[in-house]
Amino acid sequence: KVSIIMGSTSDLPVMEKAAKVLNDFKIPFEINALSAHRTPEQVEKFAKNAKENGIQAIIAGAGMAAHLPGVIAAMTSIPVIGVPIKASLDGMDALLSIAQMPPGIPVATVGINGAMNAGILAAQILAVGDENLQEAVIEFKEGLKEKIVKANEELSTVKYDYKTN
Amino acid sequence: KVSIIMGSTSDLPVMEKAAKVLNDFKIPFEINALSAHRTPEQVEKFAKNAKENGIQAIIAGAGMAAHLPGVIAAMTSIPVIGVPIKASLDGMDALLSIAQMPPGIPVATVGINGAMNAGILAAQILAVGDENLQEAVIEFKEGLKEKIVKANEELSTVKYDYKTN
Amino acid sequence: KVSIIMGSTSDLPVMEKAAKVLNDFKIPFEINALSAHRTPEQVEKFAKNAKENGIQAIIAGAGMAAHLPGVIAAMTSIPVIGVPIKASLDGMDALLSIAQMPPGIPVATVGINGAMNAGILAAQILAVGDENLQEAVIEFKEGLKEKIVKANEELSTVKYDYKTN
Amino acid sequence: KVSIIMGSTSDLPVMEKAAKVLNDFKIPFEINALSAHRTPEQVEKFAKNAKENGIQAIIAGAGMAAHLPGVIAAMTSIPVIGVPIKASLDGMDALLSIAQMPPGIPVATVGINGAMNAGILAAQILAVGDENLQEAVIEFKEGLKEKIVKANEELSTVKYDYKTN
Amino acid sequence: KVSIIMGSTSDLPVMEKAAKVLNDFKIPFEINALSAHRTPEQVEKFAKNAKENGIQAIIAGAGMAAHLPGVIAAMTSIPVIGVPIKASLDGMDALLSIAQMPPGIPVATVGINGAMNAGILAAQILAVGDENLQEAVIEFKEGLKEKIVKANEELSTVKYDYKTN
Amino acid sequence: KVSIIMGSTSDLPVMEKAAKVLNDFKIPFEINALSAHRTPEQVEKFAKNAKENGIQAIIAGAGMAAHLPGVIAAMTSIPVIGVPIKASLDGMDALLSIAQMPPGIPVATVGINGAMNAGILAAQILAVGDENLQEAVIEFKEGLKEKIVKANEELSTVKYDYKTN
Amino acid sequence: KVSIIMGSTSDLPVMEKAAKVLNDFKIPFEINALSAHRTPEQVEKFAKNAKENGIQAIIAGAGMAAHLPGVIAAMTSIPVIGVPIKASLDGMDALLSIAQMPPGIPVATVGINGAMNAGILAAQILAVGDENLQEAVIEFKEGLKEKIVKANEELSTVKYDYKTN
Amino acid sequence: KVSIIMGSTSDLPVMEKAAKVLNDFKIPFEINALSAHRTPEQVEKFAKNAKENGIQAIIAGAGMAAHLPGVIAAMTSIPVIGVPIKASLDGMDALLSIAQMPPGIPVATVGINGAMNAGILAAQILAVGDENLQEAVIEFKEGLKEKIVKANEELSTVKYDYKTN
């Protein structure tokens, strides 16, 4: 099971892309709003009980001085995936606040607003010990190629005198 | 009383400048190493008991994804002064991780490696309700001018044919 | 009493968030427009008389090469809270112009456009010597949690086949 | 089993921290030099055979326009951990080249030169399906606290007239 | 012949400017969508056969962690022109991911969204061994001056009391 | 006389602010479009004849890799004021391309899109040898204060229960 | 007469390059240490009396949150040349704090640590009304070419089999 | 024939890497020092005569506000390769001043201090119409793999208990 955490519901449009991916992979997941700064006790309770609640990977999104992923990672041994959310400075503040963790407490950081990739990464992590899921991940990656095939079809309709394909 | 917190003793050479200032102002202070990521429980215990332990202002220094000041600020109503420590990216990661706090949980951020200023700011905060300390702060600011007077004396020894002073 | 200063009325929509917070805390405050560059004499007069006018903390907002907070801080022993206003370069110029003060003259910098946090920080500073206000700050921080509770309620309405909560 | 990949042996001093961590966790690992740009065929061969060679997680370090982690991630369903190496621009070019992956191909990015954290993250990922390893990770995190205890002991030797602890 | 490659059709509005320029120069060209991450095999096949397919220069556009130009450059001796596409962080991530290539594998990088310049550069490269094309490039550069002449005519209509031209 | 130069008429909305200021100061000026890259010969002719054409200061605006101000400064002894125009990367590329001139060839750089300030600076430079213009500059600076007075009047209409002014 | 101002004598090694240039041009100048933050009254006194003290241009250097040039510019109609001094963040904080002045108060900004260029710019400004000085500036610029001639001589000693010059 | 240009001989240690590569490829080349700012006439003369002097590609290196590559590109139809030299701001100013050229005048930009890659790119460009040189480029790229083989041999000497290769 995967847990998706966000600091406020304003992050939902971004973070929902992770939910969609997990749903497509048929991986059970929960979504919660928890704030490292507003509800530190809940964050602690959540992080410390995550393992015995069957959570295997945590996806945490936050913007600005984005402490949530790092704070959760400090309190659990479950892998934490951090999603820097673009709220100011084009998301650069969140990227640095999440990626630049000190030695000892890693956060698996994805790109700015990269919640879809966070979902895929969670699936890849769960797939380490799950052959079926691994198959599904491989299939998913195959599926990405179809978009390119389609893209090429679109491009074949672009017409120029000196275009040769 | 002021509490100086740092994530590791490698930050001591920077953070000690805050200690020196407080000592000069004769403000009692304590120094502790606490890590938002390695000892979250101690951080919590420290932050929640700070007020009843007589702490009136907290100076917290941290580098990289510098969560310590923000995490403490989330758990106390005492003003928290954040010192971004230059450990990577010229300290820009720490500056953003400390200054860009979300609405509701301010951290009073000083410049990169600006622990001396953090000490002065703590003194200014304590002086709000303490006439004697306020006098001392005013005197301190007066003292800064002397350096400039001295600087001008040094500059008068710089000689050029067309220098007129 | 707190004084809110801004360089031009175009900053009012941002800076008014500080006013709102102070009003909620029932802290008397004044709002003035003063420019470090256009009315340096008024800035000086304001800063030098602030203490005897009963001001206990100053909130100063400015954008671009944001000198106002630092210039005021140079002329008073009252704590100055600086609000970097986003007017160009995503506010990065203002953040650096306010935070990177030289040794001796601290400005308590909050995040870009962080006027609400500036108001809260002013309240925290005044609360150092005021038990009632301290209670109010603690209550305010408690109130922040309610938003998260509400957020979680909203999230419970998000439906996916594999969502477990 | 984990595979540590680097683009050149000049990255060894950084990447060896990952090896050390894995060794401490008693996780079998291999180290190889492979370049996305100089030996693309080997990279492809490596990535495509990784799973059947028993690799469960890949740690790939690269500097500058750091394509190695992303290129490997494109050719395997195994989770790839990217380590941005500081070779120019303070490592910012490598951080962005690794973290900002397009939708579909995540790389679990750690901080600049953060190979130690990459090792820990690999252990956390393998521990998802391995109770013993999970115990070891929890123990490791406990061990981090001891450093802080030691740090506090060191700090108790710092003496100031107004220091109270 | 020139080959224009892009990672997805969403880049077409930018990359089409290169097509237009090549068409104006009457240089035959093809346009294809290929993704370094989604279709690595096709990229490899394309790059390795480019020369015998008569390709003399490749224009590759990509955004974010833009690996496509570098990955192609790694697999061919034909000059590769990289176009950083603005998709996040104002295009700075793409610029660094393309320009900062390691020693051995150059990519001829143009400005952010600079596909028109990529087309001109391709023409300049093909013109090295083609006198007619060289004439066309010289003519093209002459044509740029006309815009300025026109611009000056427009400016002559701007009226001020103290404007002298 | 002052000469206002821009690389293309698309810069006119920004650069016209300089024209307006000069017109208000009753300083004769001309406006021309000249491109360092498209019409280098005209730029050279302009720069070399500027002095004997009675030009006393040059205002040159350019965006992106903004070479125009520096190239003109290389070919004349008249002071050149550079205006970085925001065309990409928030204008940071233009700011660095104009300000970071090598030793020997200064450009007097103003802020991003700061054409109004460029006009004022030109007036200040011409005023060095012109008492009347100096008076006008002093008056102009006085005029800036009126805006602040007005701003304060507006602020007096902002009402809060705890607002004291 | 030109006045060189710096915030502290630690800036002298950089700022002295301006002195050297002015001395070479036989332009009388003074050097003073004045701090916008530590001695605001002296700064004010200096700026307001500059004109009647015969100052025609002011060169002000400062690092970090570099307010000195802007604060002086706010209090005089004499042109102010700002030199961003590299003290932190590679000098980027000082560059932005000096260049990004609000409308109404320009500072003629040179490059980071560009005090030599500040001296030349001051000479160019004074030369607007001084034929002799203008000659000297033209001669100075001619002199710059000699370095390149010398450089080419050095380069002719570099030997390679395929080097043709 | 290729022409290597640099703004000053201080750039020689960087730019000589381009010379070395060209020499290895047995491509005749010349090296000259020319400054866009100090010797604009020579730059013009060089650029305009380059073609009839048999130059087929130009490699131009410059630091800071690096105008040289763009200024040369404006005056010739020969492809110009720009090398941003790290002289300040980690080379970011030079990278932007070279890469961000306006539409119409491309510069083929390589990485910061990437003169070796500039040499290879020049070889690739000349190879477009030269089968023998193309063979040499392909061989060169093959040679890059040997370094990796060697690297792997070195890595096989790294010993850990749990290292499996």
mmCIF file of N, CA and C in Angstrom, chain E residues 20-92:
data_model
loop_
_atom_site.group_PDB
_atom_site.id
_atom_site.type_symbol
_atom_site.label_atom_id
_atom_site.label_comp_id
_atom_site.label_asym_id
_atom_site.label_seq_id
_atom_site.Cartn_x
_atom_site.Cartn_y
_atom_site.Cartn_z
ATOM 1 N N LYS E 20 10.808 25.742 -41.121
ATOM 2 C CA LYS E 20 10.552 26.877 -42.004
ATOM 3 C C LYS E 20 11.846 27.419 -42.604
ATOM 4 N N VAL E 21 12.854 27.580 -41.747
ATOM 5 C CA VAL E 21 14.139 28.115 -42.217
ATOM 6 C C VAL E 21 14.756 27.170 -43.257
ATOM 7 N N LEU E 22 14.765 25.876 -42.950
ATOM 8 C CA LEU E 22 15.363 24.906 -43.889
ATOM 9 C C LEU E 22 14.609 24.925 -45.206
ATOM 10 N N ASN E 23 13.290 25.007 -45.119
ATOM 11 C CA ASN E 23 12.475 25.063 -46.325
ATOM 12 C C ASN E 23 12.828 26.307 -47.157
ATOM 13 N N ASP E 24 12.975 27.424 -46.474
ATOM 14 C CA ASP E 24 13.346 28.659 -47.185
ATOM 15 C C ASP E 24 14.714 28.507 -47.866
ATOM 16 N N PHE E 25 15.619 27.776 -47.213
ATOM 17 C CA PHE E 25 16.944 27.544 -47.809
ATOM 18 C C PHE E 25 16.906 26.419 -48.858
ATOM 19 N N LYS E 26 15.728 25.840 -49.065
ATOM 20 C CA LYS E 26 15.553 24.715 -49.993
ATOM 21 C C LYS E 26 16.453 23.531 -49.637
ATOM 22 N N ILE E 27 16.643 23.340 -48.327
ATOM 23 C CA ILE E 27 17.403 22.192 -47.840
ATOM 24 C C ILE E 27 16.415 21.079 -47.496
ATOM 25 N N PRO E 28 16.532 19.903 -48.118
ATOM 26 C CA PRO E 28 15.627 18.807 -47.777
ATOM 27 C C PRO E 28 15.781 18.434 -46.299
ATOM 28 N N PHE E 29 14.668 18.101 -45.683
ATOM 29 C CA PHE E 29 14.730 17.745 -44.259
ATOM 30 C C PHE E 29 13.596 16.790 -43.932
ATOM 31 N N GLU E 30 13.731 16.077 -42.836
ATOM 32 C CA GLU E 30 12.657 15.233 -42.325
ATOM 33 C C GLU E 30 12.353 15.671 -40.893
ATOM 34 N N ILE E 31 11.153 15.375 -40.430
ATOM 35 C CA ILE E 31 10.789 15.681 -39.036
ATOM 36 C C ILE E 31 10.310 14.394 -38.390
ATOM 37 N N ASN E 32 10.842 14.084 -37.225
ATOM 38 C CA ASN E 32 10.404 12.893 -36.513
ATOM 39 C C ASN E 32 10.291 13.145 -35.018
ATOM 40 N N ALA E 33 9.415 12.425 -34.387
ATOM 41 C CA ALA E 33 9.322 12.424 -32.928
ATOM 42 C C ALA E 33 10.005 11.172 -32.410
ATOM 43 N N LEU E 34 10.995 11.383 -31.566
ATOM 44 C CA LEU E 34 11.751 10.269 -30.976
ATOM 45 C C LEU E 34 12.056 10.674 -29.553
ATOM 46 N N SER E 35 11.933 9.786 -28.612
ATOM 47 C CA SER E 35 12.202 10.145 -27.234
ATOM 48 C C SER E 35 13.366 9.345 -26.671
ATOM 49 N N ALA E 36 14.341 10.060 -26.146
ATOM 50 C CA ALA E 36 15.495 9.396 -25.532
ATOM 51 C C ALA E 36 15.056 8.431 -24.439
ATOM 52 N N HIS E 37 13.906 8.758 -23.829
ATOM 53 C CA HIS E 37 13.490 7.975 -22.670
ATOM 54 C C HIS E 37 12.397 6.964 -22.991
ATOM 55 N N ARG E 38 11.555 7.281 -23.957
ATOM 56 C CA ARG E 38 10.439 6.386 -24.227
ATOM 57 C C ARG E 38 10.741 5.411 -25.350
ATOM 58 N N THR E 39 11.557 5.840 -26.313
ATOM 59 C CA THR E 39 11.878 4.945 -27.431
ATOM 60 C C THR E 39 13.390 4.925 -27.665
ATOM 61 N N PRO E 40 14.149 4.508 -26.657
ATOM 62 C CA PRO E 40 15.607 4.519 -26.802
ATOM 63 C C PRO E 40 16.098 3.686 -27.986
ATOM 64 N N GLU E 41 15.414 2.590 -28.292
ATOM 65 C CA GLU E 41 15.868 1.756 -29.408
ATOM 66 C C GLU E 41 15.735 2.515 -30.736
ATOM 67 N N GLN E 42 14.614 3.190 -30.918
ATOM 68 C CA GLN E 42 14.440 3.940 -32.163
ATOM 69 C C GLN E 42 15.494 5.048 -32.262
ATOM 70 N N VAL E 43 15.763 5.698 -31.141
ATOM 71 C CA VAL E 43 16.771 6.755 -31.143
ATOM 72 C C VAL E 43 18.104 6.174 -31.602
ATOM 73 N N GLU E 44 18.437 5.019 -31.059
ATOM 74 C CA GLU E 44 19.699 4.380 -31.415
ATOM 75 C C GLU E 44 19.728 4.030 -32.907
ATOM 76 N N LYS E 45 18.652 3.405 -33.353
ATOM 77 C CA LYS E 45 18.561 3.021 -34.775
ATOM 78 C C LYS E 45 18.688 4.258 -35.654
ATOM 79 N N PHE E 46 17.971 5.297 -35.284
ATOM 80 C CA PHE E 46 18.020 6.537 -36.054
ATOM 81 C C PHE E 46 19.440 7.092 -36.106
ATOM 82 N N ALA E 47 20.066 7.194 -34.934
ATOM 83 C CA ALA E 47 21.377 7.843 -34.856
ATOM 84 C C ALA E 47 22.421 7.054 -35.631
ATOM 85 N N LYS E 48 22.375 5.733 -35.493
ATOM 86 C CA LYS E 48 23.395 4.896 -36.124
ATOM 87 C C LYS E 48 23.253 4.822 -37.641
ATOM 88 N N ASN E 49 22.024 5.018 -38.127
ATOM 89 C CA ASN E 49 21.817 4.952 -39.576
ATOM 90 C C ASN E 49 21.783 6.324 -40.231
ATOM 91 N N ALA E 50 21.883 7.353 -39.423
ATOM 92 C CA ALA E 50 21.703 8.708 -39.943
ATOM 93 C C ALA E 50 22.640 8.973 -41.110
ATOM 94 N N LYS E 51 23.909 8.644 -40.936
ATOM 95 C CA LYS E 51 24.883 8.974 -41.961
ATOM 96 C C LYS E 51 24.554 8.274 -43.274
ATOM 97 N N GLU E 52 24.314 6.977 -43.205
ATOM 98 C CA GLU E 52 24.051 6.277 -44.479
ATOM 99 C C GLU E 52 22.676 6.628 -45.051
ATOM 100 N N ASN E 53 21.821 7.255 -44.239
ATOM 101 C CA ASN E 53 20.557 7.773 -44.760
ATOM 102 C C ASN E 53 20.714 9.173 -45.331
ATOM 103 N N GLY E 54 21.952 9.616 -45.406
ATOM 104 C CA GLY E 54 22.203 10.891 -46.064
ATOM 105 C C GLY E 54 22.013 12.120 -45.196
ATOM 106 N N ILE E 55 21.819 11.897 -43.888
ATOM 107 C CA ILE E 55 21.673 13.034 -42.959
ATOM 108 C C ILE E 55 23.051 13.676 -42.762
ATOM 109 N N GLN E 56 23.098 15.011 -42.864
ATOM 110 C CA GLN E 56 24.372 15.714 -42.691
ATOM 111 C C GLN E 56 24.411 16.542 -41.401
ATOM 112 N N ALA E 57 23.235 16.843 -40.857
ATOM 113 C CA ALA E 57 23.160 17.559 -39.577
ATOM 114 C C ALA E 57 21.843 17.207 -38.925
ATOM 115 N N ILE E 58 21.851 17.143 -37.600
ATOM 116 C CA ILE E 58 20.652 16.772 -36.850
ATOM 117 C C ILE E 58 20.284 17.931 -35.929
ATOM 118 N N ILE E 59 19.007 18.307 -35.936
ATOM 119 C CA ILE E 59 18.500 19.315 -34.994
ATOM 120 C C ILE E 59 17.592 18.590 -34.017
ATOM 121 N N ALA E 60 17.953 18.607 -32.722
ATOM 122 C CA ALA E 60 17.171 17.877 -31.729
ATOM 123 C C ALA E 60 16.705 18.828 -30.639
ATOM 124 N N GLY E 61 15.395 18.899 -30.441
ATOM 125 C CA GLY E 61 14.841 19.765 -29.407
ATOM 126 C C GLY E 61 14.278 18.956 -28.256
ATOM 127 N N ALA E 62 14.468 19.443 -27.030
ATOM 128 C CA ALA E 62 13.919 18.746 -25.869
ATOM 129 C C ALA E 62 13.832 19.711 -24.701
ATOM 130 N N GLY E 63 12.889 19.441 -23.786
ATOM 131 C CA GLY E 63 12.713 20.289 -22.610
ATOM 132 C C GLY E 63 13.065 19.552 -21.336
ATOM 133 N N MET E 64 13.024 20.252 -20.199
ATOM 134 C CA MET E 64 13.296 19.699 -18.858
ATOM 135 C C MET E 64 14.698 19.039 -18.821
ATOM 136 N N ALA E 65 14.785 17.818 -18.288
ATOM 137 C CA ALA E 65 16.070 17.096 -18.309
ATOM 138 C C ALA E 65 16.273 16.614 -19.732
ATOM 139 N N ALA E 66 16.740 17.526 -20.592
ATOM 140 C CA ALA E 66 16.707 17.323 -22.043
ATOM 141 C C ALA E 66 17.893 16.472 -22.487
ATOM 142 N N HIS E 67 17.666 15.145 -22.560
ATOM 143 C CA HIS E 67 18.757 14.224 -22.879
ATOM 144 C C HIS E 67 18.864 13.929 -24.368
ATOM 145 N N LEU E 68 17.802 14.186 -25.120
ATOM 146 C CA LEU E 68 17.744 13.729 -26.506
ATOM 147 C C LEU E 68 18.950 14.171 -27.347
ATOM 148 N N PRO E 69 19.292 15.479 -27.369
ATOM 149 C CA PRO E 69 20.425 15.868 -28.225
ATOM 150 C C PRO E 69 21.724 15.156 -27.830
ATOM 151 N N GLY E 70 22.002 15.066 -26.541
ATOM 152 C CA GLY E 70 23.243 14.439 -26.090
ATOM 153 C C GLY E 70 23.274 12.952 -26.389
ATOM 154 N N VAL E 71 22.139 12.296 -26.211
ATOM 155 C CA VAL E 71 22.079 10.858 -26.445
ATOM 156 C C VAL E 71 22.297 10.559 -27.929
ATOM 157 N N ILE E 72 21.702 11.377 -28.796
ATOM 158 C CA ILE E 72 21.933 11.194 -30.236
ATOM 159 C C ILE E 72 23.401 11.469 -30.568
ATOM 160 N N ALA E 73 23.930 12.561 -30.031
ATOM 161 C CA ALA E 73 25.325 12.924 -30.314
ATOM 162 C C ALA E 73 26.278 11.806 -29.920
ATOM 163 N N ALA E 74 25.887 11.021 -28.889
ATOM 164 C CA ALA E 74 26.742 9.936 -28.427
ATOM 165 C C ALA E 74 26.821 8.797 -29.451
ATOM 166 N N MET E 75 25.869 8.764 -30.364
ATOM 167 C CA MET E 75 25.794 7.600 -31.249
ATOM 168 C C MET E 75 26.001 7.928 -32.720
ATOM 169 N N THR E 76 26.513 9.106 -33.018
ATOM 170 C CA THR E 76 26.766 9.471 -34.411
ATOM 171 C C THR E 76 27.929 10.447 -34.481
ATOM 172 N N SER E 77 28.557 10.527 -35.634
ATOM 173 C CA SER E 77 29.621 11.507 -35.817
ATOM 174 C C SER E 77 29.121 12.747 -36.552
ATOM 175 N N ILE E 78 27.833 12.753 -36.902
ATOM 176 C CA ILE E 78 27.200 13.909 -37.551
ATOM 177 C C ILE E 78 27.007 15.018 -36.508
ATOM 178 N N PRO E 79 27.221 16.297 -36.890
ATOM 179 C CA PRO E 79 27.014 17.357 -35.891
ATOM 180 C C PRO E 79 25.560 17.416 -35.432
ATOM 181 N N VAL E 80 25.357 17.524 -34.123
ATOM 182 C CA VAL E 80 24.019 17.600 -33.529
ATOM 183 C C VAL E 80 23.812 18.987 -32.940
ATOM 184 N N ILE E 81 22.727 19.636 -33.352
ATOM 185 C CA ILE E 81 22.356 20.958 -32.840
ATOM 186 C C ILE E 81 21.245 20.764 -31.824
ATOM 187 N N GLY E 82 21.439 21.250 -30.596
ATOM 188 C CA GLY E 82 20.457 21.056 -29.529
ATOM 189 C C GLY E 82 19.641 22.317 -29.288
ATOM 190 N N VAL E 83 18.308 22.155 -29.213
ATOM 191 C CA VAL E 83 17.416 23.281 -28.929
ATOM 192 C C VAL E 83 16.779 23.074 -27.553
ATOM 193 N N PRO E 84 17.190 23.844 -26.546
ATOM 194 C CA PRO E 84 16.559 23.725 -25.222
ATOM 195 C C PRO E 84 15.139 24.283 -25.288
ATOM 196 N N ILE E 85 14.166 23.489 -24.922
ATOM 197 C CA ILE E 85 12.773 23.932 -24.990
ATOM 198 C C ILE E 85 12.295 24.334 -23.597
ATOM 199 N N LYS E 86 11.615 25.465 -23.570
ATOM 200 C CA LYS E 86 11.115 26.017 -22.296
ATOM 201 C C LYS E 86 9.885 25.258 -21.843
ATOM 202 N N ALA E 87 10.046 24.357 -20.878
ATOM 203 C CA ALA E 87 8.903 23.598 -20.380
ATOM 204 C C ALA E 87 8.756 23.784 -18.880
ATOM 205 N N SER E 88 9.872 24.048 -18.210
ATOM 206 C CA SER E 88 9.845 24.356 -16.776
ATOM 207 C C SER E 88 11.063 25.216 -16.475
ATOM 208 N N LEU E 89 11.074 25.865 -15.323
ATOM 209 C CA LEU E 89 12.208 26.688 -14.880
ATOM 210 C C LEU E 89 12.692 27.634 -15.988
ATOM 211 N N ASP E 90 11.747 28.172 -16.773
ATOM 212 C CA ASP E 90 12.080 29.121 -17.860
ATOM 213 C C ASP E 90 13.034 28.520 -18.906
ATOM 214 N N GLY E 91 13.195 27.201 -18.909
ATOM 215 C CA GLY E 91 14.068 26.555 -19.891
ATOM 216 C C GLY E 91 15.503 26.398 -19.427
ATOM 217 N N MET E 92 15.793 26.868 -18.208
ATOM 218 C CA MET E 92 17.166 26.779 -17.707
ATOM 219 C C MET E 92 17.604 25.333 -17.528
#
